[in-house]
mmCIF file of N, CA and C in Angstrom:
data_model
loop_
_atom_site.group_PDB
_atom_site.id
_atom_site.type_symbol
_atom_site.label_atom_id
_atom_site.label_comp_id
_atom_site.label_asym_id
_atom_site.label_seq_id
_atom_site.Cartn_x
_atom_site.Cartn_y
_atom_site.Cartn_z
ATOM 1 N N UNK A 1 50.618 57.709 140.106
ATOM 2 C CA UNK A 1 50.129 58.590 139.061
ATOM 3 C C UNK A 1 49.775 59.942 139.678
ATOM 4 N N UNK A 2 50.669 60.905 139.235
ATOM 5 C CA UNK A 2 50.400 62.615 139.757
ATOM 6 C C UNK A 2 49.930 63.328 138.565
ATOM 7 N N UNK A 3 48.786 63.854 138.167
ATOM 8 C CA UNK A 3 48.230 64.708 137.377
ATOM 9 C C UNK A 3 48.527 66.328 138.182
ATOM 10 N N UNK A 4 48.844 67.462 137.608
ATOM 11 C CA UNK A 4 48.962 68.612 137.979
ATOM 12 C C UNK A 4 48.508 69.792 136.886
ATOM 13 N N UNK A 5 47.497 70.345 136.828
ATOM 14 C CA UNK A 5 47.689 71.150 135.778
ATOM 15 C C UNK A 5 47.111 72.425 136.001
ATOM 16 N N UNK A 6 47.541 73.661 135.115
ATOM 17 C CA UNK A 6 47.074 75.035 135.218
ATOM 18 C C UNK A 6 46.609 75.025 134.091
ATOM 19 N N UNK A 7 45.096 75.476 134.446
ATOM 20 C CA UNK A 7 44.040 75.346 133.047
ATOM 21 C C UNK A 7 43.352 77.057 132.846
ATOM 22 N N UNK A 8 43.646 77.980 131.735
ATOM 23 C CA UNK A 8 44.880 77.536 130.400
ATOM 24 C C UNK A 8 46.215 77.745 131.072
ATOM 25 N N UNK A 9 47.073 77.499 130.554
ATOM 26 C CA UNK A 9 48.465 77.216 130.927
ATOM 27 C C UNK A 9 48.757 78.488 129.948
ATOM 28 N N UNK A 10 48.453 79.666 128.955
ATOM 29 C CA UNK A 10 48.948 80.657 129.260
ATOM 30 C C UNK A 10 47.685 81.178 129.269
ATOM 31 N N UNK A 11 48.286 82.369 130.665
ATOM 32 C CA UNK A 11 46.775 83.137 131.469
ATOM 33 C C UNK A 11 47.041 84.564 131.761
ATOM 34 N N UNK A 12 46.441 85.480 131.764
ATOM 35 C CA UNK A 12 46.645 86.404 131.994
ATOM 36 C C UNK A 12 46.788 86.652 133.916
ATOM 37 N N UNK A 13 45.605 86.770 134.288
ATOM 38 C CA UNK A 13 45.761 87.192 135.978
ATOM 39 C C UNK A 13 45.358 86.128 136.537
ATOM 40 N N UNK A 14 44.681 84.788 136.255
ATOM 41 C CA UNK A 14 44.642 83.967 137.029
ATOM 42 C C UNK A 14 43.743 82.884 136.353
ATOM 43 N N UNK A 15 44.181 81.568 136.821
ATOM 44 C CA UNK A 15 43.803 80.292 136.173
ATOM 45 C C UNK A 15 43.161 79.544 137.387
ATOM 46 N N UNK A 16 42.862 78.495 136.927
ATOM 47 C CA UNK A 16 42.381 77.261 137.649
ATOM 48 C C UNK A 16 43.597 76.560 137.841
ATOM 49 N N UNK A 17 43.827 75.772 139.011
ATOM 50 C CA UNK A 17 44.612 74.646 139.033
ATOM 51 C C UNK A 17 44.311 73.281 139.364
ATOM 52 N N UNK A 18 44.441 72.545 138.713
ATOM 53 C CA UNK A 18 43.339 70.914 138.800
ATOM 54 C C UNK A 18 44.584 69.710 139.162
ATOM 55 N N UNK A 19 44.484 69.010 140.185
ATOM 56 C CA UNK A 19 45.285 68.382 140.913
ATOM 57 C C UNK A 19 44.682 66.954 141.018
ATOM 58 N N UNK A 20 45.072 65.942 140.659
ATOM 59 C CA UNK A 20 44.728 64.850 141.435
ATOM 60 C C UNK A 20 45.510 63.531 141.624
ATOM 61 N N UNK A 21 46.140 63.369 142.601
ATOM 62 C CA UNK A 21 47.135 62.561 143.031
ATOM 63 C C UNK A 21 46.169 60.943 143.395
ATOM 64 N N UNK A 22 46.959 59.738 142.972
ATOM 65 C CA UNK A 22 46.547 58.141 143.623
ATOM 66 C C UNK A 22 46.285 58.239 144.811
ATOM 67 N N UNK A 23 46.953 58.559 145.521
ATOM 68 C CA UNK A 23 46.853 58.292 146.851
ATOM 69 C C UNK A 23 46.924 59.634 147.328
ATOM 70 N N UNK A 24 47.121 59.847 148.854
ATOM 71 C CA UNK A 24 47.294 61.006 149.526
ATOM 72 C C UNK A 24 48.590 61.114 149.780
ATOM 73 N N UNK A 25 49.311 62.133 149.496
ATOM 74 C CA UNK A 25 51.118 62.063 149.827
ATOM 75 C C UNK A 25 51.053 62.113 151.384
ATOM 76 N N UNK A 26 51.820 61.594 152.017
ATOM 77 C CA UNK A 26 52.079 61.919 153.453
ATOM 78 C C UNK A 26 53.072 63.437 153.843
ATOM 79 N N UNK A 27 52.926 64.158 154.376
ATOM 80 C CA UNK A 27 53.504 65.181 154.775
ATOM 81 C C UNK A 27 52.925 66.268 154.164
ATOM 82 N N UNK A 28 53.603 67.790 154.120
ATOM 83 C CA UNK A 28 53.715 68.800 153.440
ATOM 84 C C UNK A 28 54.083 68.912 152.290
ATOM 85 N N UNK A 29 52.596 69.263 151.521
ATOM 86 C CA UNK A 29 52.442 69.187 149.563
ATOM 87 C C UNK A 29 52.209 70.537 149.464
ATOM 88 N N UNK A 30 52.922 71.002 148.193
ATOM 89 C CA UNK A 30 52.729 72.324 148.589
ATOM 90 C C UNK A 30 53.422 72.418 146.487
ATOM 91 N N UNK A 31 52.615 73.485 146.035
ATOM 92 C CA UNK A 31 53.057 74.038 144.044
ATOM 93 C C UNK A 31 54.190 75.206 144.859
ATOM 94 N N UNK A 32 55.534 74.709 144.157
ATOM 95 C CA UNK A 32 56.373 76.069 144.607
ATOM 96 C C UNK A 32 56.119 76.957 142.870
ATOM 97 N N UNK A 33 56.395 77.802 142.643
ATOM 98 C CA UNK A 33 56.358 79.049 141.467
ATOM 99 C C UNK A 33 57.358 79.884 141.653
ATOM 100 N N UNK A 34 58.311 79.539 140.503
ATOM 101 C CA UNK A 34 59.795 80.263 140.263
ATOM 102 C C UNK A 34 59.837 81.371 139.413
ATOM 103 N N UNK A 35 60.532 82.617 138.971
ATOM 104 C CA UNK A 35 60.777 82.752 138.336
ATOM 105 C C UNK A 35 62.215 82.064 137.373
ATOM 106 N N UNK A 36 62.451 83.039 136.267
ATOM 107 C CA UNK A 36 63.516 81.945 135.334
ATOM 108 C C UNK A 36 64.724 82.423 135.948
ATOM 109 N N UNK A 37 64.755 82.875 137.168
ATOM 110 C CA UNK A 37 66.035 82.759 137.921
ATOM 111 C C UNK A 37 66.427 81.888 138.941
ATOM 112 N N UNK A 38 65.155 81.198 139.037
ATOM 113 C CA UNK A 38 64.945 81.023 140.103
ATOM 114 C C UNK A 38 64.423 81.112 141.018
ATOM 115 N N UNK A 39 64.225 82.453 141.365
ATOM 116 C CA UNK A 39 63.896 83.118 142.457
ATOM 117 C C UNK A 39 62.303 82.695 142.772
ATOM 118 N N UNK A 40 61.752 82.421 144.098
ATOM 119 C CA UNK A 40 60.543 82.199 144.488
ATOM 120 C C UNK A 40 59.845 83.066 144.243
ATOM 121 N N UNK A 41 58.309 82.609 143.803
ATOM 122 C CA UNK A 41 57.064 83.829 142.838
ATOM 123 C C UNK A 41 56.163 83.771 144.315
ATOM 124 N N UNK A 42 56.237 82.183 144.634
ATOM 125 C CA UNK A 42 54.817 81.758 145.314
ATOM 126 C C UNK A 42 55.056 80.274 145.984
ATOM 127 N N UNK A 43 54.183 80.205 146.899
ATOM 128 C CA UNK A 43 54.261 78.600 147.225
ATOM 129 C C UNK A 43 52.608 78.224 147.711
ATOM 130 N N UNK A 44 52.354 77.305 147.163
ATOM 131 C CA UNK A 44 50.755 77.486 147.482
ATOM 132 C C UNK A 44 50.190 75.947 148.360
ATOM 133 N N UNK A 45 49.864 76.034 148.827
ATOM 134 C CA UNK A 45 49.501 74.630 150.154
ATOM 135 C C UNK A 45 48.803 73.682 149.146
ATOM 136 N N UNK A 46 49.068 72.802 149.476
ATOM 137 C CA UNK A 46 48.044 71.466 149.043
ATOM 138 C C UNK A 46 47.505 70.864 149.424
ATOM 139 N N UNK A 47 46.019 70.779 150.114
ATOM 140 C CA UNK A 47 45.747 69.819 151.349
ATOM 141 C C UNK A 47 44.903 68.760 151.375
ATOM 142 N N UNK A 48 44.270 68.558 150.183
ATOM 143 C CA UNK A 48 44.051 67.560 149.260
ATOM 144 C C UNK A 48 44.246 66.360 148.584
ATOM 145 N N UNK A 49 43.958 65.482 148.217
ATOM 146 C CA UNK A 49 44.305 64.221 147.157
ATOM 147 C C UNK A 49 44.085 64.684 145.750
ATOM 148 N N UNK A 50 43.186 65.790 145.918
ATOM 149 C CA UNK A 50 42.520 65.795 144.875
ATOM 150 C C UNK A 50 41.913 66.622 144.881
ATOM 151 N N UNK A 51 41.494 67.873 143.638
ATOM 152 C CA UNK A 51 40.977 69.042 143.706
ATOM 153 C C UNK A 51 41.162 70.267 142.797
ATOM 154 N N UNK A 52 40.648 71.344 142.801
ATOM 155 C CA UNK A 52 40.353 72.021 141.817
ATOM 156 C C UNK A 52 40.237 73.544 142.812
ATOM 157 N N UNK A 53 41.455 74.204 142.388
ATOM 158 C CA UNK A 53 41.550 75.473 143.049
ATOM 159 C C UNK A 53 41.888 76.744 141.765
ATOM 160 N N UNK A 54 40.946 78.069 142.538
ATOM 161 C CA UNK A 54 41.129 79.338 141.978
ATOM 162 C C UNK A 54 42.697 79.921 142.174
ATOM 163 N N UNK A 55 43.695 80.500 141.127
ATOM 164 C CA UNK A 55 44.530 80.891 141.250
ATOM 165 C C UNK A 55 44.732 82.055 140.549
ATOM 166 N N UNK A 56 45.328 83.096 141.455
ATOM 167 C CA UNK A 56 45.744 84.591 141.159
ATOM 168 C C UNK A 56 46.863 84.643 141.091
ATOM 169 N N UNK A 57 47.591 84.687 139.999
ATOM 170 C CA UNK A 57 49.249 85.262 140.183
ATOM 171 C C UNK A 57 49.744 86.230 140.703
ATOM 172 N N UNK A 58 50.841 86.144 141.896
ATOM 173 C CA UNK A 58 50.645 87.610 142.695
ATOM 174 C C UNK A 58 51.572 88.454 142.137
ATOM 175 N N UNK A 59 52.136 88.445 141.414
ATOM 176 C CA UNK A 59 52.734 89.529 140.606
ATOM 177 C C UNK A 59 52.111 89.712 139.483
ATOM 178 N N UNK A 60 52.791 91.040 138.461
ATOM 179 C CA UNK A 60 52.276 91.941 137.768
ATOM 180 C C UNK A 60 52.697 91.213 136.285
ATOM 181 N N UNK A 61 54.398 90.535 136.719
ATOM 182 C CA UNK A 61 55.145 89.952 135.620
ATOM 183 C C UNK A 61 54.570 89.609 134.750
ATOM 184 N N UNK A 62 55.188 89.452 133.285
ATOM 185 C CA UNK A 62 54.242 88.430 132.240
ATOM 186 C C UNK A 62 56.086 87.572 131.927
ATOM 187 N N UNK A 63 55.661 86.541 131.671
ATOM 188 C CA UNK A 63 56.802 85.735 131.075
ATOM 189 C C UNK A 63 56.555 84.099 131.803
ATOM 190 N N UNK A 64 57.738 83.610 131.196
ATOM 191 C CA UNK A 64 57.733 82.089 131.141
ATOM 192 C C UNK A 64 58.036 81.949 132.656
ATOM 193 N N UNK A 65 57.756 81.347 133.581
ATOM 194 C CA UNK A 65 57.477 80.897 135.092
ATOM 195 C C UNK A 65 57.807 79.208 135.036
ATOM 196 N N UNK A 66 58.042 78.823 136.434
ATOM 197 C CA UNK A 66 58.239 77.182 136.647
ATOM 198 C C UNK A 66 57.686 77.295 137.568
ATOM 199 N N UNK A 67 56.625 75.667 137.781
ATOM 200 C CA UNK A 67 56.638 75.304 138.855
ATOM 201 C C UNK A 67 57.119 73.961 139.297
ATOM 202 N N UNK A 68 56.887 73.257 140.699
ATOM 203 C CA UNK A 68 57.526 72.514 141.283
ATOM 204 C C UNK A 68 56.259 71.945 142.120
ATOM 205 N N UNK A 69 55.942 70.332 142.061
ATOM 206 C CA UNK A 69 55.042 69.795 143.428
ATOM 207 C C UNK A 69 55.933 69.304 144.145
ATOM 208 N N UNK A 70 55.703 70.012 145.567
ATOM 209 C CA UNK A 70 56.501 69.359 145.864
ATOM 210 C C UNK A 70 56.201 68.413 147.369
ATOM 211 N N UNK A 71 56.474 67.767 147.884
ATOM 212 C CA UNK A 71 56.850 66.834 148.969
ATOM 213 C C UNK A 71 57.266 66.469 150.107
ATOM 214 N N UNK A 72 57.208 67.345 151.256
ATOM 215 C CA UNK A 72 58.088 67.697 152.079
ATOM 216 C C UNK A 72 59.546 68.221 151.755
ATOM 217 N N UNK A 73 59.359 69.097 150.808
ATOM 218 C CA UNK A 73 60.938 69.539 149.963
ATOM 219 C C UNK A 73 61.063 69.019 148.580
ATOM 220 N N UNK A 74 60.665 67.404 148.307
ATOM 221 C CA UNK A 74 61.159 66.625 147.812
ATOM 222 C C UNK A 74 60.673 66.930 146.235
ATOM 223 N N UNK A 75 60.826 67.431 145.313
ATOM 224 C CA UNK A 75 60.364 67.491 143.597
ATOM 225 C C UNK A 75 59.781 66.294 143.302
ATOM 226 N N UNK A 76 58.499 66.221 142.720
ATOM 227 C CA UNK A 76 57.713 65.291 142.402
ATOM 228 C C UNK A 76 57.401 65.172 140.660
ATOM 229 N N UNK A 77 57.141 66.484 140.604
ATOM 230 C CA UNK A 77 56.677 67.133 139.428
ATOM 231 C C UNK A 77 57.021 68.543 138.637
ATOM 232 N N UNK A 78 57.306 68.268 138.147
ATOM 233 C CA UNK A 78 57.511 70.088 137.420
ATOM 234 C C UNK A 78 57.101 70.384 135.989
ATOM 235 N N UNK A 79 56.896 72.050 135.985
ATOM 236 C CA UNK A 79 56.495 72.267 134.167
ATOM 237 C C UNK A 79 56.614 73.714 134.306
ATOM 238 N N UNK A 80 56.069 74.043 133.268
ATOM 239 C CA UNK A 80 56.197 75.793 133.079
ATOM 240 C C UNK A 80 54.973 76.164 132.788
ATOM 241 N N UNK A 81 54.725 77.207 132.994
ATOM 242 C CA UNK A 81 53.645 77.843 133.072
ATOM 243 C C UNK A 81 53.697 79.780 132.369
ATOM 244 N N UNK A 82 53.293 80.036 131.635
ATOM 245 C CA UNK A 82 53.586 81.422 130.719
ATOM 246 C C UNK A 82 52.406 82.224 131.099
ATOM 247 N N UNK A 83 52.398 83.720 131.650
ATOM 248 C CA UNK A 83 51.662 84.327 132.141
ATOM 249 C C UNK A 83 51.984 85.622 131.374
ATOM 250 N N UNK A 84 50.703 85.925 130.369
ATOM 251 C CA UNK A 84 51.098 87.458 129.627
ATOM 252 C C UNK A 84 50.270 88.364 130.464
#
């Protein structure tokens, strides 16, 4: 069971992000943040089981965004996230 969420999920300059995984993943956990090209926004460390972090979007952009938990590489989780 992986819970992941950006609380509100649409935000202007910066949200909370509330995380809490069963267990502890083994390796490098890390939220990647796409834009809708693709292209990398952000990648933010995870070093936690569990937890509750301040988040600043580092761009100016407003629009529909993805992110990715991910796993030593591996996609665990994903959703979108809308930033006006």
């Amino acid at each position: 069971h992986i819970r992941l969420a950006f609380i509100p999920n649409f935000f202007r300059k910066q949200c909370k992000i509330v995380y809490d995984f069963e267990a502890p993943l083994a390796g490098n956990v890390s939220i990647e943040i796409t834009n809708l090209l693709g292209q990398k926004i952000d990648e933010i460390a995870v070093k936690e089981k569990s937890g509750t972090m301040l988040y600043r979007f580092p761009v100016n952009d407003s629009g529909v965004f993805f992110y990715r938990l991910l796993n030593e590489s591996k996609p665990l989780l994903s959703g979108k996230i809308v930033v006006y």
